[in-house]
XYZ file of C-alpha atoms in Angstrom:
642
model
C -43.985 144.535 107.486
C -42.808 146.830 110.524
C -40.727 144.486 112.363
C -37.098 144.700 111.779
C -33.900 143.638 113.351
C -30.638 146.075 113.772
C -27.161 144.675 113.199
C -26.930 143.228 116.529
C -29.879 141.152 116.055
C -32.584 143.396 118.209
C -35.857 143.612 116.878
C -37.221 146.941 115.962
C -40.597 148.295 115.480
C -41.454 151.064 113.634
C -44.597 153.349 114.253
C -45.630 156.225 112.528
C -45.170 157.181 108.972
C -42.692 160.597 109.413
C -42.445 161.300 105.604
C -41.696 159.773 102.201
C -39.208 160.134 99.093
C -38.661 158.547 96.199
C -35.901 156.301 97.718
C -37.557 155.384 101.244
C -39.623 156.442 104.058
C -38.943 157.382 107.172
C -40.671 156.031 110.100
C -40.746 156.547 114.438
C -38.762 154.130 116.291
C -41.102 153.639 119.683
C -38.425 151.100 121.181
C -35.810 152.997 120.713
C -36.977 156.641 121.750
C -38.276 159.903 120.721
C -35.039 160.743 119.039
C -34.478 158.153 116.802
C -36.033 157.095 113.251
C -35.583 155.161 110.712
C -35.704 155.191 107.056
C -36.194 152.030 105.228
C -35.689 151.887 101.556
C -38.447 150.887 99.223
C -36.239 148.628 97.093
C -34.066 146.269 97.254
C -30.609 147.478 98.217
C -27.184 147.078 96.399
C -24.042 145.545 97.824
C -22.152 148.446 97.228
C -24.599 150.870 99.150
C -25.007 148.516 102.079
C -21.281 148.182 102.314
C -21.391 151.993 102.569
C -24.470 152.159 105.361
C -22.001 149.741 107.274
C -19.032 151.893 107.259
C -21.182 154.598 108.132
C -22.789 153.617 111.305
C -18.853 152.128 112.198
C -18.000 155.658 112.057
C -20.840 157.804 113.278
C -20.082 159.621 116.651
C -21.054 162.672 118.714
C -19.951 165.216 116.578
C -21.556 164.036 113.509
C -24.838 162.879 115.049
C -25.274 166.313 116.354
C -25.371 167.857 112.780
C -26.701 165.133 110.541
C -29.209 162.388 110.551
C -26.489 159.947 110.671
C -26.839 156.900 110.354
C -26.804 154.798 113.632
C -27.297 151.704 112.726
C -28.269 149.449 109.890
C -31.403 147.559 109.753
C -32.441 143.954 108.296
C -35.459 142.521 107.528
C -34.168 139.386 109.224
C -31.488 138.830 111.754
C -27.793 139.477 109.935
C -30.298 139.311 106.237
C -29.124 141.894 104.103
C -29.515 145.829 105.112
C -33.202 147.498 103.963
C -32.475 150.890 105.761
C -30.755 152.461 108.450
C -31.330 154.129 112.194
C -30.391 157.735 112.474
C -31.265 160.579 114.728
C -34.928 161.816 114.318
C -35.270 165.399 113.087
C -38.312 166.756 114.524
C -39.029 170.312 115.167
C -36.946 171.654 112.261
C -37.992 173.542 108.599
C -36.230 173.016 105.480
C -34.100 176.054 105.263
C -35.432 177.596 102.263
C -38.560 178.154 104.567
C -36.475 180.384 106.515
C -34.449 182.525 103.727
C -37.534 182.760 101.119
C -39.104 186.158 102.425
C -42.644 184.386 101.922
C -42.199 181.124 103.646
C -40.204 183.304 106.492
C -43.345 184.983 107.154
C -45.418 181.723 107.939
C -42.698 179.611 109.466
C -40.680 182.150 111.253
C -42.591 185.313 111.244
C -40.551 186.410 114.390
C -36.907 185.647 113.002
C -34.850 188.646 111.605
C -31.244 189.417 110.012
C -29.397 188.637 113.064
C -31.033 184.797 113.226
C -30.385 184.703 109.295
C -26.618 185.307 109.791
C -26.591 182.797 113.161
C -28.298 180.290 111.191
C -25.437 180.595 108.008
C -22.730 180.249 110.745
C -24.307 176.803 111.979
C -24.445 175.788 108.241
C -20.898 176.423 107.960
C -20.136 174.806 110.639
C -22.130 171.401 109.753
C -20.269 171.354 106.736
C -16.985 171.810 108.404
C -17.565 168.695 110.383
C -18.499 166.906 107.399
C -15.386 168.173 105.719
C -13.185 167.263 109.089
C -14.200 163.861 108.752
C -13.259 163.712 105.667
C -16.583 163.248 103.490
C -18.238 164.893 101.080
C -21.394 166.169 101.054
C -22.135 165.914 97.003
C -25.602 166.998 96.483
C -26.416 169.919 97.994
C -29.592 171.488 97.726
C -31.850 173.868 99.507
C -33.808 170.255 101.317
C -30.575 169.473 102.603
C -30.481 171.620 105.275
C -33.209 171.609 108.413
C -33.118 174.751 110.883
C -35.109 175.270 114.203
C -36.357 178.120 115.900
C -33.502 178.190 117.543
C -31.159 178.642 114.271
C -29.735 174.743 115.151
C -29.019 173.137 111.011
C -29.242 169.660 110.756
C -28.035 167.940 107.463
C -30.245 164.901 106.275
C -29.976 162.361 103.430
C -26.441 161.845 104.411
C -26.950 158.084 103.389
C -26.166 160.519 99.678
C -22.724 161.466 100.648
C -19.869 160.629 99.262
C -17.870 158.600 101.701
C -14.098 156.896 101.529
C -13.620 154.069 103.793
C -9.960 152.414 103.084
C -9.152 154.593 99.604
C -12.705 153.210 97.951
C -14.790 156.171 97.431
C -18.626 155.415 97.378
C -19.997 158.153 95.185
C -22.981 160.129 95.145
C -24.765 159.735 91.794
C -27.314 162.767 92.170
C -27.157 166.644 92.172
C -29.417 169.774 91.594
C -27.965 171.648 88.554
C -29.279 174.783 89.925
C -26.528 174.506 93.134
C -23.762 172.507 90.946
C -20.603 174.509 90.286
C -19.616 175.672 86.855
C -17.113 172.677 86.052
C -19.589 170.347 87.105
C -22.241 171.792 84.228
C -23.621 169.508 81.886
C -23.076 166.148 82.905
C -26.870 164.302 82.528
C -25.530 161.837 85.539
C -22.574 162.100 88.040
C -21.941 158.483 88.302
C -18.489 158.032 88.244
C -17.798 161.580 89.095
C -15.646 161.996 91.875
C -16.654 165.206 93.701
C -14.518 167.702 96.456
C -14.857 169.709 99.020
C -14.184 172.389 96.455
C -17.779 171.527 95.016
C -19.274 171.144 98.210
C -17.664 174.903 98.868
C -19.619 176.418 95.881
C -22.766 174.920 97.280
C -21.990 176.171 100.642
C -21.292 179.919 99.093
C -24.965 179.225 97.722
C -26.756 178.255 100.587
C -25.047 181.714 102.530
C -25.938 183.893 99.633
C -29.463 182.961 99.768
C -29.252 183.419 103.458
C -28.336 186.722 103.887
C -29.699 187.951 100.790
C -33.589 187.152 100.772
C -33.211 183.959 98.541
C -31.682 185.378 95.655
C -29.671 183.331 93.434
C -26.316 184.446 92.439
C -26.770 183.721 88.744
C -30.211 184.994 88.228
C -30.243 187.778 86.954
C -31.346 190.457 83.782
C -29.378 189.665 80.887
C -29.255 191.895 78.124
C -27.239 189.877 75.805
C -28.336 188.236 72.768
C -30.305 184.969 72.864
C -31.633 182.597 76.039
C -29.401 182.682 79.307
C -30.974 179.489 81.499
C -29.425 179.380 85.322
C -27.484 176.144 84.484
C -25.756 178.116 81.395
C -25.492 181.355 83.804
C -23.911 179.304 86.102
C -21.272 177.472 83.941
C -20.623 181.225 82.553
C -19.669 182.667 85.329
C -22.409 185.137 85.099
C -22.707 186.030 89.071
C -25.036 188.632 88.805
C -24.244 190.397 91.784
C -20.400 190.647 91.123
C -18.189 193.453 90.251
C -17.617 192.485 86.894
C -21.846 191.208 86.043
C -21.660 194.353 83.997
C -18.602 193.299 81.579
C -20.944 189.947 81.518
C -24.141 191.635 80.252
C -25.691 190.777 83.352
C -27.098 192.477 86.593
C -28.844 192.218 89.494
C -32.986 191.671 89.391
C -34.966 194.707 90.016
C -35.262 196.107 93.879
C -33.056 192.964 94.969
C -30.979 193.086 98.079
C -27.209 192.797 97.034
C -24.286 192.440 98.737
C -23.177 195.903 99.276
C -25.447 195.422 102.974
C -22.541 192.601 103.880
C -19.204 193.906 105.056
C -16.345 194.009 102.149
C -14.635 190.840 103.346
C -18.117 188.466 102.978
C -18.355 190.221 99.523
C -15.308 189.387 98.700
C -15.604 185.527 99.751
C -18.936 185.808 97.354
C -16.730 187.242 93.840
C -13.883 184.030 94.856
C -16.965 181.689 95.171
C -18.693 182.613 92.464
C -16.373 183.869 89.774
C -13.911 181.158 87.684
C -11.267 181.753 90.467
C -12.730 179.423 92.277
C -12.238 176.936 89.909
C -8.830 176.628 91.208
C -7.573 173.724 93.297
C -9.646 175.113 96.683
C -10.092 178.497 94.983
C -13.685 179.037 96.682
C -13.912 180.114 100.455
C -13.841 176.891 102.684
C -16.441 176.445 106.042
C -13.515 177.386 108.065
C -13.652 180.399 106.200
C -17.379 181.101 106.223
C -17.529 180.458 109.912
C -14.762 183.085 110.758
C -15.810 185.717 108.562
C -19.855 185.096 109.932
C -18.575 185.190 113.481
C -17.100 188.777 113.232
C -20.323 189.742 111.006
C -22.714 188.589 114.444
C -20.267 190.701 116.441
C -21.047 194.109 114.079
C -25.178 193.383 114.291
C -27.032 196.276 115.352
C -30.676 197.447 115.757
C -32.447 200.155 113.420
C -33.124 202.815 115.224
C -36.493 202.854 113.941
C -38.116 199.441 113.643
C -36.261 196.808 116.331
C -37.097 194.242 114.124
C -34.754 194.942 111.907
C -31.499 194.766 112.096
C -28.329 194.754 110.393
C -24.767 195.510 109.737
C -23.211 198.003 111.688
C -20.685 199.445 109.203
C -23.673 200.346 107.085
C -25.084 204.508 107.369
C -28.716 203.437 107.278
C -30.752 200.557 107.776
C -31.151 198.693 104.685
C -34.579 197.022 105.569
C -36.401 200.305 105.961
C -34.983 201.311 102.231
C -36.330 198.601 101.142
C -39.760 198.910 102.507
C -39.653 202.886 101.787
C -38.244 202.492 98.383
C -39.820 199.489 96.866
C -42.643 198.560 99.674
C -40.977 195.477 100.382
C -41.512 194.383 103.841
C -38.501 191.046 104.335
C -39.032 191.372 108.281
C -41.941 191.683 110.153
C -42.125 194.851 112.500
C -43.201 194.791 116.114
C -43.708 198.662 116.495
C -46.416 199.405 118.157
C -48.974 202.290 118.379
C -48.904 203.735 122.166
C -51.428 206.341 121.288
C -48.818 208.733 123.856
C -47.061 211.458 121.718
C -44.857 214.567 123.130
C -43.491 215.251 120.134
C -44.016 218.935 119.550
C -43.701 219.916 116.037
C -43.857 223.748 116.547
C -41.486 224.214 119.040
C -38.923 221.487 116.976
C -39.716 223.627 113.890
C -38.080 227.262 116.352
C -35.387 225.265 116.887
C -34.685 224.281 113.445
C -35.116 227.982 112.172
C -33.453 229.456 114.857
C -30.266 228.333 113.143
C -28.703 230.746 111.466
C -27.507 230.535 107.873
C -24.267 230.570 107.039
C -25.137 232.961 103.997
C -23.077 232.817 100.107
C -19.889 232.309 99.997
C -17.394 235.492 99.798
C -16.893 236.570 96.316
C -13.365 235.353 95.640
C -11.872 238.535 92.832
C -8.614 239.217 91.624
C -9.363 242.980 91.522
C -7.933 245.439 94.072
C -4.996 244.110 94.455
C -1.468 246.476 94.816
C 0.652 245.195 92.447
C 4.119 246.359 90.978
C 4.471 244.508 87.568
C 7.961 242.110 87.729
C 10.088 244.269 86.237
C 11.665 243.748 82.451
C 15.497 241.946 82.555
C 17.723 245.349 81.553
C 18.379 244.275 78.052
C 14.863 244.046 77.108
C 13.753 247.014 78.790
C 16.679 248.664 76.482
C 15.836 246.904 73.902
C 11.867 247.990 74.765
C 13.078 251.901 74.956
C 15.123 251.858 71.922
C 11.415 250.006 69.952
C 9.968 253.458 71.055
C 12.792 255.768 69.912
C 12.646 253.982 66.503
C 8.502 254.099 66.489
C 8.476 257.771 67.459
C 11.332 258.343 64.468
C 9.152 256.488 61.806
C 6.342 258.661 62.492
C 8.283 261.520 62.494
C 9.757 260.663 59.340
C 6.369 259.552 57.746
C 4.789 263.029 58.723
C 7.890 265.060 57.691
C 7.231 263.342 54.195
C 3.725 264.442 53.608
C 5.443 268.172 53.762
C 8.709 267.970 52.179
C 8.614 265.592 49.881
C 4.804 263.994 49.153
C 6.217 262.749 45.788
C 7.925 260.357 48.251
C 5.164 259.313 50.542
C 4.077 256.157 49.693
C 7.851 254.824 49.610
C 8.584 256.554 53.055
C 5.524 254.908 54.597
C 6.047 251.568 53.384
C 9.586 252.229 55.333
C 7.777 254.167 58.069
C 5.881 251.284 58.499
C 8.176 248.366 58.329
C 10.490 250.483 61.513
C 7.503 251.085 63.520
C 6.747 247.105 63.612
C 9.670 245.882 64.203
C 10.002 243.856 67.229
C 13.043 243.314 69.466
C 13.135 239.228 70.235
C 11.296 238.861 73.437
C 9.484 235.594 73.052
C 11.919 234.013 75.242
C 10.635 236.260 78.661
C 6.719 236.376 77.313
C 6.730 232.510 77.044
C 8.105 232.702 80.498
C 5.025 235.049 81.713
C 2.212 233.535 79.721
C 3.351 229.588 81.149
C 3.102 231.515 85.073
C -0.202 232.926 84.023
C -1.577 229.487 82.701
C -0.256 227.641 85.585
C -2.096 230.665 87.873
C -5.226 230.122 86.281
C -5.190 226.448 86.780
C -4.860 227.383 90.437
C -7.371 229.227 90.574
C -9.721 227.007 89.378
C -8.643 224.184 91.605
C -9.149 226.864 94.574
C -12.264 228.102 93.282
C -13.872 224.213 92.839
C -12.963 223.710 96.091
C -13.830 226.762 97.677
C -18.043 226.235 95.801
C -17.901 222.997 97.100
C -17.021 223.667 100.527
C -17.774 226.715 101.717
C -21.127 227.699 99.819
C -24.151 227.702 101.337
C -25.385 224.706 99.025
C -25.162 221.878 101.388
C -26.661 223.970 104.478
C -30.066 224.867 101.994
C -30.570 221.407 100.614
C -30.564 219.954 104.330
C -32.960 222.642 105.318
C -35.422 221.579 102.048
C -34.989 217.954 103.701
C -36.362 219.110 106.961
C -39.261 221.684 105.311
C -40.401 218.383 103.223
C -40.448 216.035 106.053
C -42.274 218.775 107.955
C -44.927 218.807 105.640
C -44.943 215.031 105.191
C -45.478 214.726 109.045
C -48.322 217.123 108.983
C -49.925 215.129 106.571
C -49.605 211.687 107.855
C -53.242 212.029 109.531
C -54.470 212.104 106.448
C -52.583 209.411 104.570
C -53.584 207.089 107.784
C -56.951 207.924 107.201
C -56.386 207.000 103.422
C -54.925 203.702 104.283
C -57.329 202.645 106.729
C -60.369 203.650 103.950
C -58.456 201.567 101.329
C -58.181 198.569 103.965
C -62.515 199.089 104.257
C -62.886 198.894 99.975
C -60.109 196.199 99.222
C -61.620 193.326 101.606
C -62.280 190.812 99.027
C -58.849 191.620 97.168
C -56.650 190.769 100.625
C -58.850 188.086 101.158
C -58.270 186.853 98.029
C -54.172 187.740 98.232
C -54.170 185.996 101.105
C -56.005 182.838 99.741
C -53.532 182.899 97.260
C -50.231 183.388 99.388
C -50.971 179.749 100.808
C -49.766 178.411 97.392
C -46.386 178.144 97.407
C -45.113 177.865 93.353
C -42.002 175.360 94.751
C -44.721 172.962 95.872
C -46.909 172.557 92.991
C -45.959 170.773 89.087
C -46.579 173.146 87.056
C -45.845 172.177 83.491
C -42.492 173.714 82.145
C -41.591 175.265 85.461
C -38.624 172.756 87.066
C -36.344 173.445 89.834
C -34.135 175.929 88.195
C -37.123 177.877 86.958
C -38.499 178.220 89.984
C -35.285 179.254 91.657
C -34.997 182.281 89.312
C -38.805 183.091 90.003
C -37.601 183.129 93.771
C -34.977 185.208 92.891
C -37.091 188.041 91.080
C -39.894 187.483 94.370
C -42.407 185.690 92.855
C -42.645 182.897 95.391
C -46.953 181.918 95.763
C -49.523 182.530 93.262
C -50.144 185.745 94.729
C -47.371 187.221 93.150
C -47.928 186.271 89.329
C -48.129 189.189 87.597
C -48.097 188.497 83.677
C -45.859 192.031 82.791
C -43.424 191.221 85.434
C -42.816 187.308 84.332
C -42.819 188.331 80.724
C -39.668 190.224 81.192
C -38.019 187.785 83.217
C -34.987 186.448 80.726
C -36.536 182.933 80.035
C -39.981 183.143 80.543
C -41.680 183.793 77.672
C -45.724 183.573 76.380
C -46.394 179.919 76.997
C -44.746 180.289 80.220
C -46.112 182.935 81.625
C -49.193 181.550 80.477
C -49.113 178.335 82.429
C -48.372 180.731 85.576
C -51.426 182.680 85.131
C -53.277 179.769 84.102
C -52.375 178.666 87.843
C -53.065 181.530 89.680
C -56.848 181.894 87.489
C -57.112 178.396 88.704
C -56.935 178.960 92.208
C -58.675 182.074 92.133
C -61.692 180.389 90.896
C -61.598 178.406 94.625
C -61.305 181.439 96.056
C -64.594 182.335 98.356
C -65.247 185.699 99.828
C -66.757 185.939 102.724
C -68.411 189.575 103.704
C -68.581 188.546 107.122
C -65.271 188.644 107.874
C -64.862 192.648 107.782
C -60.609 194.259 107.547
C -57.906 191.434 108.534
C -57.203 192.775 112.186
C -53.852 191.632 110.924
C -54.075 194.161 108.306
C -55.129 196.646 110.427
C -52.220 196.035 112.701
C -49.399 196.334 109.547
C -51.056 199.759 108.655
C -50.493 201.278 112.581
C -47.007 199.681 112.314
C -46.115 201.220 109.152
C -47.807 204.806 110.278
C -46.176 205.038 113.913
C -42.573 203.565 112.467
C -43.150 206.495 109.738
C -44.117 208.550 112.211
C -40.958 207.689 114.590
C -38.299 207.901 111.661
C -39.590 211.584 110.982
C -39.594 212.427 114.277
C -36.176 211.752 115.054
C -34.809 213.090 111.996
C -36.710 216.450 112.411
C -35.348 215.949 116.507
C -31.989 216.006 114.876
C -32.763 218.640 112.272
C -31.143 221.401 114.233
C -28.157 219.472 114.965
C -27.579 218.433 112.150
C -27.919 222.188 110.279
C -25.556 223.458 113.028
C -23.043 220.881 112.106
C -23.315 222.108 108.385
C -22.688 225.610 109.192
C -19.827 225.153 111.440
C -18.428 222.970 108.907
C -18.717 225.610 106.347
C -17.818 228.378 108.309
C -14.493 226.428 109.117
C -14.281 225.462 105.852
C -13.916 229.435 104.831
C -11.168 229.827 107.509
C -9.193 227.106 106.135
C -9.583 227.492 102.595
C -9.638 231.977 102.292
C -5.803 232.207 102.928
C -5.221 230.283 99.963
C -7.747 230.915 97.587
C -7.302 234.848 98.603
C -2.869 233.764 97.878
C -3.704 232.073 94.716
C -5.790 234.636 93.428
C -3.288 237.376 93.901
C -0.310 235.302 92.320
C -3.048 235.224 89.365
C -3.479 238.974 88.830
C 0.569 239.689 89.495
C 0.972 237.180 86.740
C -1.582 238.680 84.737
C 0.053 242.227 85.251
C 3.394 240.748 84.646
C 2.685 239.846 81.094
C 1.133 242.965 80.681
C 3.878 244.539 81.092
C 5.161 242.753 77.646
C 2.518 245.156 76.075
């Protein structure tokens, strides 16, 4: 049957099939337009949900049509016969988001989009859920196939037939959820009927959506654990276990290898991640509302700016570098596809650079800081202990002369006399009073001095000056050999055809898209989140030592990717990808700009550290020169105590 009736009696047609799910299909509307569908449900529906549908389409309006397949109107299978399905707005031209933030799908749906669309396109999701939220629903079930985004970075929200409406203080509840995007309290419930959700839990699945946004498709809670037994996502999640957070390593937890975290976000997004993420947000509308979001995304698209290096990337501007090219020079992860191109035109003249880079002078070791050759006049003794000091040597010089005057007049008494000799010529007049004063001045000088002296290494050696100049002497000789790495990389292209062919062949399988056995949702979100996203990226090392994936596993991965390899057919003919070509002249003339600016800067840069240093020598010789003169007077002062 395609002939059905809306509630005001008018017949409607449907055309073509759109797509199907396991609770309808949606179909094209030809009497109604180019922008309208409609889904009709393949069973029989309740009273409850039709009520719902009713209220719905009573309520839709502008604002809500513009952000959601509402629905429009409800449809019969006979005039005022009970409702089979609904009219909403037709989304056509749009790509589940997780096409857009999953680094591999970006690359075939939206191989032109970078950061900046990423962080327009979390805005608009924001604000879709802030309508929602303004009018008072709930969006229950959110998942990465809730959202749609064009090429334009417009979100539309579908299934919103789901949603957990309130028409008149009766709620009609949504009775399904991904456990992989439900919050923490929400955790182990095998059904949500009866569950009456908040904007709260919509919040935490709003924080998730961003996250995986801005950060390559990572999941918050998938991480390495290094505690004892298994750590699923769902039990990560109702842990707390954020992976990315301040405190992941107090949870035994942290980030996936070569991941992108939030440290590329300015300090107020990361914050808004720890309260969404973290049992805070537990709390009564403890996690970041799309108010929130939208505010704190706005004032990110106003800091955007370009790498200097490779326009397609860009990124915040508080950061010092570009984070994309770390990536791709640290780890050879490309997330955004460059557009730098190979003019063949080159001025850059490495010799004459090079003069310019030696001509600066260095600013030579620092000074020798001494406490030698100073003119000092010992502190002199308070007047009763420099009495008391005079009459110790009147009484030493009398006990020797006594002790020698023995040894002629009367050795018989010798050993007596010394042992008295001795005990006057070592006694002591009480001066610990005035040396305890003397040896606390010369402990607290030495403690100045090595303050001054850390400082004055730090600052105002030649260390910093040297290691910049190694920099620039390695990044010479890396530019003189990039010839012959291009040459490499261009030979490699000629003897690895049949392994991009096949990589390529194998990069069409997306692991989301296929059943393979043991591998659900929340599995395959975590494989996401370590980048293995198409068979092309199985690896068996790298899946065995992902927490949860263990032999039989990893097996049935491998056993997929062997599989599809065995479909694979090479064909000769075909020669080097020009596309492949093309990424290796990218890579080589963005390497090539990146060490031609720095070396361009080299000079600059080495004249900045030596006036630095030299200024730091100024500033700092009065002082370390002062304390290193109150250290030798104190020195000589206690001296002086003999």
């Amino acid at each position: 049957m395609n002939g059905y009736f809306d509630s005001k009696g008018r017949s409607i047609l449907l055309g073509k099939k759109l797509g199907s799910g396991g609770e309808g299909a949606v179909y094209e509307t030809p009497s109604r337009g180019n922008d309208i569908a409609a889904k009709i449900y393949h069973h029989a529906v309740s009273v409850e949900k039709q009520e719902k549908l009713l209220y719905m389409a009573n309520v839709a309006n502008e604002s809500l049509n513009k952000i959601a397949a509402w629905p429009l109107e409800t449809l019969h299978a006979s005039v005022n016969g009970p409702i089979c399905g609904f009219l909403m707005p037709k989304v056509v031209g749009y790509e589940p988001i997780h096409h857009l933030y999953s680094p591999g799908h970006r690359k075939q749906s939206y191989p032109d989009k970078d950061w900046a669309f990423l962080v327009n396109t979390a805005r608009n999701v924001a604000a879709a859920f802030a309508v929602i939220h303004q009018h008072n629903h709930i969006i229950s079930d959110v998942n990465p196939n809730l959202v749609f985004v064009s090429g334009n970075s417009v979100v539309k929200l579908i299934d919103c037939d789901s949603f957990q409406i309130v028409d008149k203080g009766k709620h009609y509840l949504s009775e399904v959820g991904v456990p992989h995007f439900t919050p923490p309290e929400l955790q182990g419930h095998s059904s949500f009927r009866g569950i009456k959700r908040t904007r709260n839990h919509d919040n935490f699945g709003l924080a998730l959506l961003i996250f995986h946004i801005l950060l390559m498709g990572r999941h918050p809670f998938s991480g390495v654990y290094s505690g004892a037994g298994d750590m699923p996502l769902e039990k990560s999640i109702t842990q707390f276990r954020y992976a990315f957070g301040r405190n992941a390593a107090n949870k035994t937890t942290a980030p996936p290898p070569n991941s992108v975290k939030p440290d590329i976000l300015p300090t107020g997004i990361a914050n808004l991640f720890e309260q969404a993420f973290t049992d805070q947000g537990v709390n009564l509308n403890g996690r970041p509302s799309a108010t929130e979001w939208i505010a704190a995304l706005e004032s990110l698209k106003g800091q955007i700016r370009s790498c200097g290096y490779e326009s397609a990337h860009k990124y915040y501007g508080g950061l010092s570098d570009c984070p994309w090219c770390i990536q791709e020079k640290k780890h050879n992860t490309l997330f955004f596809i460059a557009h730098t191109v190979a003019t063949g035109i080159n001025s850059f003249d490495l010799a004459n650079v090079w003069s310019r880079i030696t001509a600066i002078e260095s600013p030579g070791a620092a000074p020798i800081i001494s406490v030698l050759g100073f003119n000092l006049t010992p502190r002199p003794l308070p007047p009763e202990l420099k009495t008391a000091k005079q009459a110790q040597l009147l009484k030493r010089f009398t006990a020797a002369s006594i002790v020698l005057g023995s040894l002629i007049f009367a050795p018989k008494l010798f050993i007596i006399v010394l042992i008295f000799g001795v005990l006057l010529f070592f006694s002591d007049e009480n001066d610990s009073s005035e040396r305890k004063i003397r040896q606390d001045a010369l402990d607290s000088a030495i403690n100045q001095m090595n303050l001054a002296k850390k400082s004055w290494d730090i600052e105002a050696s030649d260390l910093k000056f040297n290691k910049k100049l190694k920099e620039l002497e390695q990044l010479r000789g890396e530019y003189e050999n990039l010839g012959n790495q291009f040459t490499y990389e261009k030979k490699k292209l000629q003897q690895n055809i049949r392994n991009a062919q096949l990589n390529k062949f194998l990069a069409r399988f997306f692991i989301e898209n296929n059943n393979i056995t043991g591998i659900g949702s929340a599995r395959k979100s975590v494989l996401v989140s370590f980048g293995i996203e198409t068979a092309a990226d199985i690896d068996r090392n790298t899946i065995m030592n992902i927490e949860g994936f263990g032999p039989r596993l990893t097996s049935e991965l491998v056993n997929w990717r062997i599989n599809l390899e065995r479909q694979f057919v090479f064909d000769p003919s075909k020669g080097v990808d020009p596309a492949d070509i093309a990424t290796v002249n990218r890579h080589f003339a963005q390497k090539r700009k990146q060490i031609e600016g720095e070396l361009l800067a080299g000079a600059e840069h080495l004249n900045q550290i030596r006036q630095k240093i030299m200024q730091s020598r100024n500033r700092l010789l009065p002082n370390v020169q002062k304390v290193a003169q109150q250290l030798a007077q104190a020195e000589a002062d206690l001296a002086l105590m003999g």
